[in-house]
Backbone as a ProteinNet text record, in pm:
[ID]
protein_1_A
[PRIMARY]
XXXXXXXXXXXXXXXXXXXXXXXXXXXXXXXXXXXXXXXXXXXXXXXXXXXXXXXXXXXXXXXXXXXXXXXXXXXXXXXXXXXXXXXXXXXXXXXXXXXXXXXXXXXXXXXXXXXXXXXXXXXXXXXXXXXXXXXXXXXXXXXXXXXXXXXXXXXXXXXXXXXXXXXXXXXXXXXXXX
[TERTIARY]
12677.9	12689.5	12557	12455.4	12322.7	12317.1	12269.3	12249.6	12337.8	12469	12555.9	12555	12525.1	12515.7	12631.3	12748.9	12866.9	12928.9	13045.9	13109.6	13238.4	13289.4	13413.9	13386.8	13488.9	13471.2	13452.8	13511.1	13500.4	13457.9	13344.7	13299.5	13397.1	13409.6	13492.5	13436.6	13518.9	13466.9	13344.4	13243.5	13124	13154.4	13118.1	13141.4	13014.9	13030.5	12912	12831	12699.4	12612.3	12622.3	12551.5	12555.6	12494.9	12578.7	12535.2	12552.1	12471.8	12489.2	12632.4	12690.4	12829.7	12855.7	12754.8	12774.8	12774.1	12733.5	12724.2	12863.4	12907.6	13040.8	13035.9	12922	12908.2	12827.6	12837.3	12754.8	12646	12523.1	12410.2	12375.1	12382.6	12356.8	12233.5	12128.1	12005.7	12023.3	11971.8	11980.9	11840.7	11815	11687.8	11715.9	11618	11628.5	11489.6	11479.1	11357.4	11232.5	11240.7	11122.5	11022.6	11068.9	10982.5	10878.7	10922.9	10833.9	10747.7	10763.3	10682.8	10774	10774.6	10847.4	10744.1	10735.1	10636.2	10668.4	10565.3	10588.8	10675.1	10661.3	10740.4	10888.7	10919	11058	11113.9	11033.2	11074.4	11105.5	11018.8	11040.4	11168.1	11196.8	11316	11444.4	11450.1	11574.6	11587.9	11484	11494.5	11607.2	11691.3	11802.4	11926.7	11919.9	12040	12137.7	12265	12366.6	12371.9	12342.8	12341.8	12237.9	12196.1	12103.6	12165	12173.7	12219.7	12101.4	12083.7	11971.4	12028.7	11989.6	12041.9	11974.1	11904.6	11850.1	11705	11651.6	11508.7	11435.9	11485.4	11432	11289.9	11271.7	11139.1	11113.6	11172.4	11154	11250.8	11276.9	11362.1	11297.5	11165.6	11094.9	11133.3	11156.9	11198	11333	11426.3	11559.8	11553	11468.7	11454	11395.7	11297.3	11236.7	11338.6	11417.8	11520.8	11629.7	11667.7	11773	11732	11603.2	11556.7	11581	11606.4	11631.3	11780	11857.5	12002.5	12066.2	12198.8	12265.6	12240.8	12217.3	12179.2	12282.6	12317.4	12395.1	12307.6	12278.7	12191	12253.9	12221.6	12264.1	12141.3	12165.4	12058.2	12025.2	11897.4	11851.5	11801.1	11770.7	11727.7	11594.9	11516.5	11388.9	11396.7	11512.3	11528.7	11558.7	11460.7	11470.9	11442.1	11481.1	11450	11563.4	11546.6	11652.6	11696.2	11602.9	11639.3	11734.5	11711.8	11791.6	11930.2	11946.3	12076.2	12182.3	12141.2	12235.9	12291.8	12224.6	12267.2	12366.1	12467.1	12562.8	12513.5	12573.6	12540.5	12603.6	12715.2	12782.3	12833.2	12855.1	12916.1	13013.9	13123.5	13219.5	13237.8	13205.8	13215.4	13289.5	13332	13392.5	13304.6	13268.7	13193.5	13282.6	13320.5	13420.2	13547	13596.3	13715	13678.8	13551.5	13506.4	13462.6	13509.1	13464.4	13338.4	13242	13113.3	13093.4	13060.9	13035.1	12886.4	12823	12678.7	12655.9	12573.9	12539.7	12397.5	12320.9	12182.1	12173.1	12234.3	12222.6	12355.4	12357.7	12481	12539.1	12455.2	12502.9	12592.8	12588.6	12670.1	12790.7	12825.3	12938.9	13062.6	13121.8	13229.5	13365.5	13376.3	13504.1	13527.1	13650.5	13682.9	13682.5	13575.9	13565.4	13686.4	13737.5	13852.2	13974.5	14002.2	14117.9	14104	13978.7	13954	13948.4	13959.9	13954.7	13814.5	13715.4	13575.2	13536.8	13467.8	13420.6	13275	13193.6	13050.3	13009	12929.5	12867.7	12716.9	12655.2	12510.7	12449.6	12344.8	12277.4	12126.4	12055.4	11909.7	11866.4	11767.4	11720.9	11635.8	11679	11607.2	11483.1	11474.2	11366.4	11373.6	11480.3	11495.3	11597.6	11553.1	11649.3	11748.6	11875.6	11978.3	12103.3	12162	12290.2	12379.1	12494.4	12585.6	12728.9	12813.6	12955.1	13030.5	13110.5	13192.2	13330.8	13429.4	13567.8	13596	13531.7	13554.8	13476.4	13392	13309.8	13164.7	13097.4	12955.1	12876.6	12789.4	12700.3	12561.8	12503.8	12374.4	12278.5	12165.6	12055.3	11939.9	11899.4	11792.5	11655.2	11645.2	11514.9	11444.5	11314.8	11236.1	11147.3	11147.5	11055.1	10948.4	10938.5	10835.7	10717.2	10654.8	10539.5	10578.6	10491.9	10519.2	10526.7	10621	10638.2	10618.6	10525.7	10492.8	10463.8	10523.4	10502.2	10626.5	10713.6	10837.1	10807.5	10888.7	10865.9	10897.7	10839.5	10873.8	10975.8	11096.6	11205.2	11302.5	11385.3	11491.2	11614.4	11721.5	11840.6	11919	12022.9	12112.1	12249.2	12349	12482	12520.9	12589	12643.4	12794.3	12857	13000.5	13066.8	13164.4	13245.3	13390.9	13452	13587	13582.1	13653	13647.3	13558.3	13500.7	13408.9	13269.9	13209.4	13079.4	12986.4	12863.8	12758	12642.9	12572.3	12461.2	12341.8	12223.7	12101.3	11995.5	11899.7	11780.2	11661	11557	11438.2	11314.6	11224.6	11096.8	11007	10947.3	10863	10725.2	10673.3	10538.3	10442.2	10362.9	10275.9	10131.2	10107.9	9969.3	9911
6446.7	6519.7	6585.8	6512.1	6562.8	6589.9	6703.2	6729.7	6837.5	6828.2	6930.9	6938.9	6828.6	6832.8	6757	6762.2	6690.5	6754.9	6704.3	6753.2	6829.3	6830.1	6901.7	7049.7	7132.9	7277.4	7325.1	7256.1	7296.1	7174.7	7186.9	7076.7	7058	6935.8	6916.9	7003.1	7037.1	7116.9	7048.1	7126.2	7069.7	7032	6911.4	6865	6887.8	6937.4	6964	6837.9	6854.4	6745.9	6738.2	6649.9	6633.4	6757.1	6854.4	6977.5	6962.3	7034.3	7028	7065.4	6998.4	7025.1	7170.9	7243.5	7383.5	7477.1	7426.2	7510	7530.2	7656.3	7685.3	7744.7	7734.1	7790.1	7694.6	7716.6	7645.1	7740.2	7693	7772.9	7725.3	7818.5	7787.7	7864.9	7793.5	7855.9	7898	8015.3	8068.8	8086.5	8023.3	8035.9	8071.9	8133	8158.7	8179.4	8161	8193.4	8131.4	7999.4	7927.9	7908.7	7902.4	7887.2	7777	7663.9	7549.2	7552.1	7653.7	7665.6	7674.6	7570.5	7574.7	7599.3	7723.7	7761.7	7693.6	7660.2	7600.6	7690.6	7821.1	7915.2	7907.9	7889.5	7875.1	7741	7637.4	7505.5	7510.3	7573.6	7584.7	7662.8	7764.8	7846.5	7765.5	7676.5	7602.1	7476.2	7443.1	7329	7357.5	7261.2	7278.2	7338.3	7376.5	7428.4	7314.3	7347.6	7248.6	7226.2	7331	7325	7421.8	7398.4	7488.4	7522.8	7652.6	7699.5	7761.3	7724.5	7777.5	7856.3	7983.7	8074.3	8067.7	7959.5	7940.3	7979	7945.4	7947.9	7861.5	7738.3	7637.5	7601	7566.2	7534.3	7387.2	7299.9	7155.8	7077.1	6954.6	6865.2	6832.6	6833.9	6802.4	6899.8	7026.1	7125.5	7085.3	7049	7009	6882.8	6787.4	6664.7	6693.8	6781.5	6817.1	6887	6975.6	7044.3	6947.5	6853.6	6757.6	6665.3	6651.7	6572.1	6646.9	6777.4	6860.7	6873.3	6903.2	6924	6911.4	6892.8	6890.2	7020.3	7007.4	7120.6	7142.6	7269.9	7310.6	7412.8	7389.7	7478.5	7511.6	7630.2	7668.7	7681.4	7677.2	7687	7834.1	7866.4	8000.4	8007.1	8126.2	8144.2	8076	8040.8	7971.1	7821.6	7771.1	7627.7	7557.1	7483.6	7417.3	7268.1	7191.9	7049.7	6964.1	6832.5	6738.3	6749.3	6770	6780.2	6897.8	7008.9	7130.2	7119	7029.1	7011.8	6967.4	6907.7	6864.6	6982.6	7095.3	7213	7295.4	7345	7433.9	7577.5	7662.8	7806	7872.2	7817.4	7870.6	7754.3	7781.9	7684.7	7759.5	7694.7	7746.5	7638.7	7672.9	7576.4	7638	7553.1	7601.3	7557.6	7653.2	7626.7	7673.7	7582.2	7618.8	7659.3	7778.8	7829.7	7939.8	7952.5	8059.5	8001.2	8062.8	8023.1	8101.2	8028.9	8086.5	8058.3	8163.7	8152.9	8175.8	8088.7	8096.9	8116.6	8216.4	8247.5	8302.5	8273.6	8320.7	8472.3	8522.9	8665.6	8735.2	8819	8887.8	8971.3	9014.9	9092.3	9008.1	8876.5	8786.2	8732.7	8797.5	8754.6	8744	8625.5	8597.4	8578.4	8615.1	8606.1	8735.1	8755.3	8861.1	8791.7	8809.4	8734.7	8751.6	8873.4	8896.6	8819.9	8826	8756	8604.4	8555	8411.6	8365	8458.2	8421	8395	8444.2	8424.1	8524.2	8476.7	8563.1	8604.1	8514.6	8540.5	8508	8597.1	8570.8	8566.8	8454	8436.6	8439.6	8518.8	8528.3	8528.1	8539.9	8545.9	8638.5	8594.6	8656.9	8782.6	8877.7	9005.9	8997.7	8893.5	8877	8981.7	9060.9	9167.3	9125.5	9106.3	9067.7	9179.8	9140.6	9241.9	9175.7	9239.7	9199.1	9321.8	9308.9	9423.2	9372.6	9442.5	9408.7	9514.3	9467	9555.8	9495.2	9571.9	9526	9395.4	9372.6	9251.2	9130.6	9151.1	9042.9	9069.1	8967.2	8976.6	8934.6	9020.4	8989	8970.4	8851.6	8820.8	8770.1	8837.6	8790.2	8767.3	8640.5	8615.6	8661.6	8708.2	8744.6	8619.2	8626.9	8513.6	8459.8	8327.1	8265.4	8185.8	8205.9	8139.9	8233.3	8226.4	8313.3	8460.7	8538.5	8681.4	8748.1	8839.3	8914.2	9061.8	9122.1	9263	9284.6	9385.6	9410.8	9377.9	9295.9	9259.4	9162.9	9168.2	9076.9	8932.3	8839.1	8698.1	8674.8	8630.4	8630.4	8514.8	8496.1	8395.5	8460.9	8387.4	8441.2	8331.4	8372.9	8276.1	8338.1	8250.6	8291.3	8201.8	8261.7	8189.6	8193.9	8077.2	8067.5	8005.5	8076.4	8025.3	8041.9	7932.2	7940.2	8022.2	8136.2	8225	8346	8355.2	8464.5	8433.1	8531	8509.3	8625.8	8593.2	8693	8652.6	8752.2	8723.1	8810.2	8758	8837.2	8781.3	8867.8	8824.3	8846.4	8765.8	8771.1	8768.8	8863.1	8861.3	8759.6	8669.4	8566.7	8623.1	8579.1	8615.2	8515.5	8559.6	8469.5	8469.8	8510.1	8509.4	8374.1
10610.7	10734.4	10766.3	10771.8	10803.3	10952.5	10989.1	11129.7	11185.3	11170.2	11222.1	11373.2	11441.5	11586.3	11649	11583.7	11630.2	11752.2	11788.5	11910.4	11884.5	11762.4	11736.8	11711.6	11731.3	11719.8	11577.7	11483.2	11343.5	11263.9	11199	11115.3	11001.3	10950.4	10831.7	10718.9	10621.2	10510.6	10450.9	10421.2	10362	10217.8	10180.9	10045	9962.6	9841.3	9759.1	9734.4	9736.1	9694.4	9542.7	9484.9	9339.6	9274	9245.1	9180.1	9029.8	8952.2	8806.7	8769.1	8668.3	8630	8596.5	8547.9	8510.5	8631.4	8747.1	8867	8924.9	8931.6	8982.6	9123.1	9191.4	9324.9	9411.4	9542.5	9639.4	9686.6	9688.9	9737.1	9877.3	9972.6	10112.9	10157.9	10193.6	10243.1	10387.5	10420.6	10556.4	10612.3	10726.4	10795.9	10940.7	11004.3	11147.1	11204.1	11331.9	11406	11343.9	11319.7	11272.2	11385.8	11506.9	11624.6	11604.6	11548	11531.6	11406.5	11322.7	11200.6	11079.2	10997.4	10870.4	10761.2	10720.8	10619.1	10485.8	10408.7	10276.3	10187.7	10200.9	10120.4	10156.3	10284.8	10328.5	10282	10293.3	10246.8	10097	10019.8	9875	9845.3	9923.8	9901.4	9916	10014.2	10038	9951.5	9876.3	9784.8	9686.1	9664	9570.7	9632.8	9760.5	9827.7	9852.2	9851.6	9885.2	10035.8	10112.8	10259.1	10311.8	10437	10505.3	10640.3	10670.3	10801.2	10873	10999.3	11078.5	11195.4	11205.4	11306.6	11441.9	11472.7	11606.5	11623.6	11740.7	11769.8	11667.5	11660.1	11568.1	11609.5	11735.3	11787.9	11810.2	11728	11749.1	11662.8	11705.9	11628	11494	11488.2	11362.5	11251.3	11286.7	11186.5	11128.5	11214.5	11167.9	11082.8	11122.4	11045.1	10907.1	10901.8	10773.5	10682.5	10740.1	10661.7	10616.4	10703.4	10670.6	10556.4	10532.2	10418.1	10286.8	10296.5	10178.1	10150.1	10254.2	10240.7	10378.9	10384.6	10514.7	10591.5	10721.2	10806	10915.6	10936.6	11053.1	11124.9	11251.4	11327.2	11461.9	11512.7	11647.4	11736.7	11866.6	11964.9	11989.9	11984.1	12016.2	12159.2	12204.9	12344	12374.6	12272.7	12295.2	12268.1	12231.3	12205.5	12336.8	12386.4	12517.6	12502.5	12600	12602.6	12552.1	12565.3	12527.8	12382.2	12291	12148.7	12126.4	12197.2	12177	12239.9	12335	12400.4	12300.1	12188	12084.1	12005.2	12012.3	11935	12015.7	11948.7	12013.6	12005.2	12084.7	12078.8	11958.2	11910.7	11792	11707.8	11580.9	11489.6	11400.3	11368.5	11272.6	11166.9	11042.4	10933.8	10816.4	10724.2	10601.1	10485.3	10401.9	10279.9	10165.9	10079	9977.5	10049.6	10019.9	10089.1	10188.4	10221.7	10311.9	10445.9	10553.7	10687.1	10723.2	10779.7	10818.7	10967	11042.4	11185.6	11207.6	11284.4	11308.2	11457.3	11490.4	11629.2	11629.4	11732	11733.3	11749.9	11854.7	11887.1	11857.6	11756.1	11715.2	11829.2	11922.6	12037.7	12128.5	12112.1	12193.4	12116	12006.3	11924.5	12012.8	12016.6	12110.4	12044.6	11916	11846.2	11768.2	11727.9	11631.9	11496.5	11416.6	11291.1	11199.7	11187.4	11098.9	11147.9	11276.9	11333.7	11319.7	11321.4	11309.5	11163.8	11069.8	10928.9	10878	10950.6	10913	10804.1	10703	10593.8	10612.1	10675.3	10691.3	10834	10894.6	11024.2	11000.5	11034.4	11020.3	11159.5	11175.7	11305.3	11285.7	11394.6	11394.7	11506.4	11584.1	11707.7	11689.9	11610.4	11600.6	11513.1	11431	11332.5	11221.7	11217.8	11117.9	11012.9	10887.6	10784.1	10755.6	10744.6	10720.2	10662.9	10563.2	10508.4	10507.4	10570	10579.3	10574.2	10499.5	10498.1	10577.4	10674.7	10757.6	10769.3	10729.7	10743.9	10672	10559.1	10482.4	10531.8	10632.3	10687.2	10648.3	10593	10562.9	10686.8	10733.5	10845.1	10785.9	10805.1	10745.2	10852.1	10862.9	10945.3	10848.3	10827.6	10731.9	10780.2	10903.6	10958.9	11007.4	11022.7	11070.6	10959.7	10946.2	10850.5	10924.1	11054.6	11135.4	11155.6	11272.4	11299	11287.9	11225.5	11209	11345.8	11361	11485.1	11453.9	11521.5	11499.8	11351.2	11291.6	11149	11067.5	11124.7	11055.9	10941.3	10835.6	10723.5	10761.7	10689.9	10700.8	10589.8	10627.2	10529.3	10549.1	10447.5	10444.5	10381.5	10371.7	10306.5	10238.8	10170.5	10109.1	10090.7	10090.5	10048.6	9931.5	9837	9722.5	9736.6	9738.5	9762	9639.7	9586.1	9476.6	9519	9564.7	9621.2	9748.2	9750.6	9868.2	9842.1	9723.5	9688.4	9744.6	9814.2	9876.7	9845.2	9809.8	9791.7	9882	9936.4	10027.2	9993.9	10026.6	10013	10106.1	10139	10212	10119.2	10140.1	10053.9	10142.4	10120.8	10190.2	10120.7	10197.4	10139.6	10104.7	9992.7	9949.7	10012.2	10107.2	10184.3	10134	10013.3	9962.3	9953.6
[MASK]
++++++++++++++++++++++++++++++++++++++++++++++++++++++++++++++++++++++++++++++++++++++++++++++++++++++++++++++++++++++++++++++++++++++++++++++++++++++++++++++++++++++++++++++++++

């Protein structure tokens, strides 16, 4: 299921890639706001992920193709994603990873569902370029920040969720750009 640019509202459950037998969780890389720049540090971070979720403002189809060579990708369209390539991206995605539902939207201010009522465990967003992980009402809200061009004095960052059945842990990581 490379690409995640289908037409149905809910992707089929993501099936684990060939993970080591001792691995009891799925590792999902979170990227956002690449704006056409996939830094080597971000690429290295998502190596070995079972899946990659992109919170929008991808910048080009080439970024998605490069990520899809690493792991299956689900991406949403950000406010700066324009042109024919971006028309394939939806504004939101709802997927299941393990037993956890994950909702992806570029701008959290435009959240158009009640995550708890929809059975969503994790909401992944982008847009602000500010990395943040917060749990509210049993829902994990994760913004991996931006791993593309630096904006103001904000960190360049990525994130990940680890899913084991319905148990989910999340974190964001500031990339070392030395």
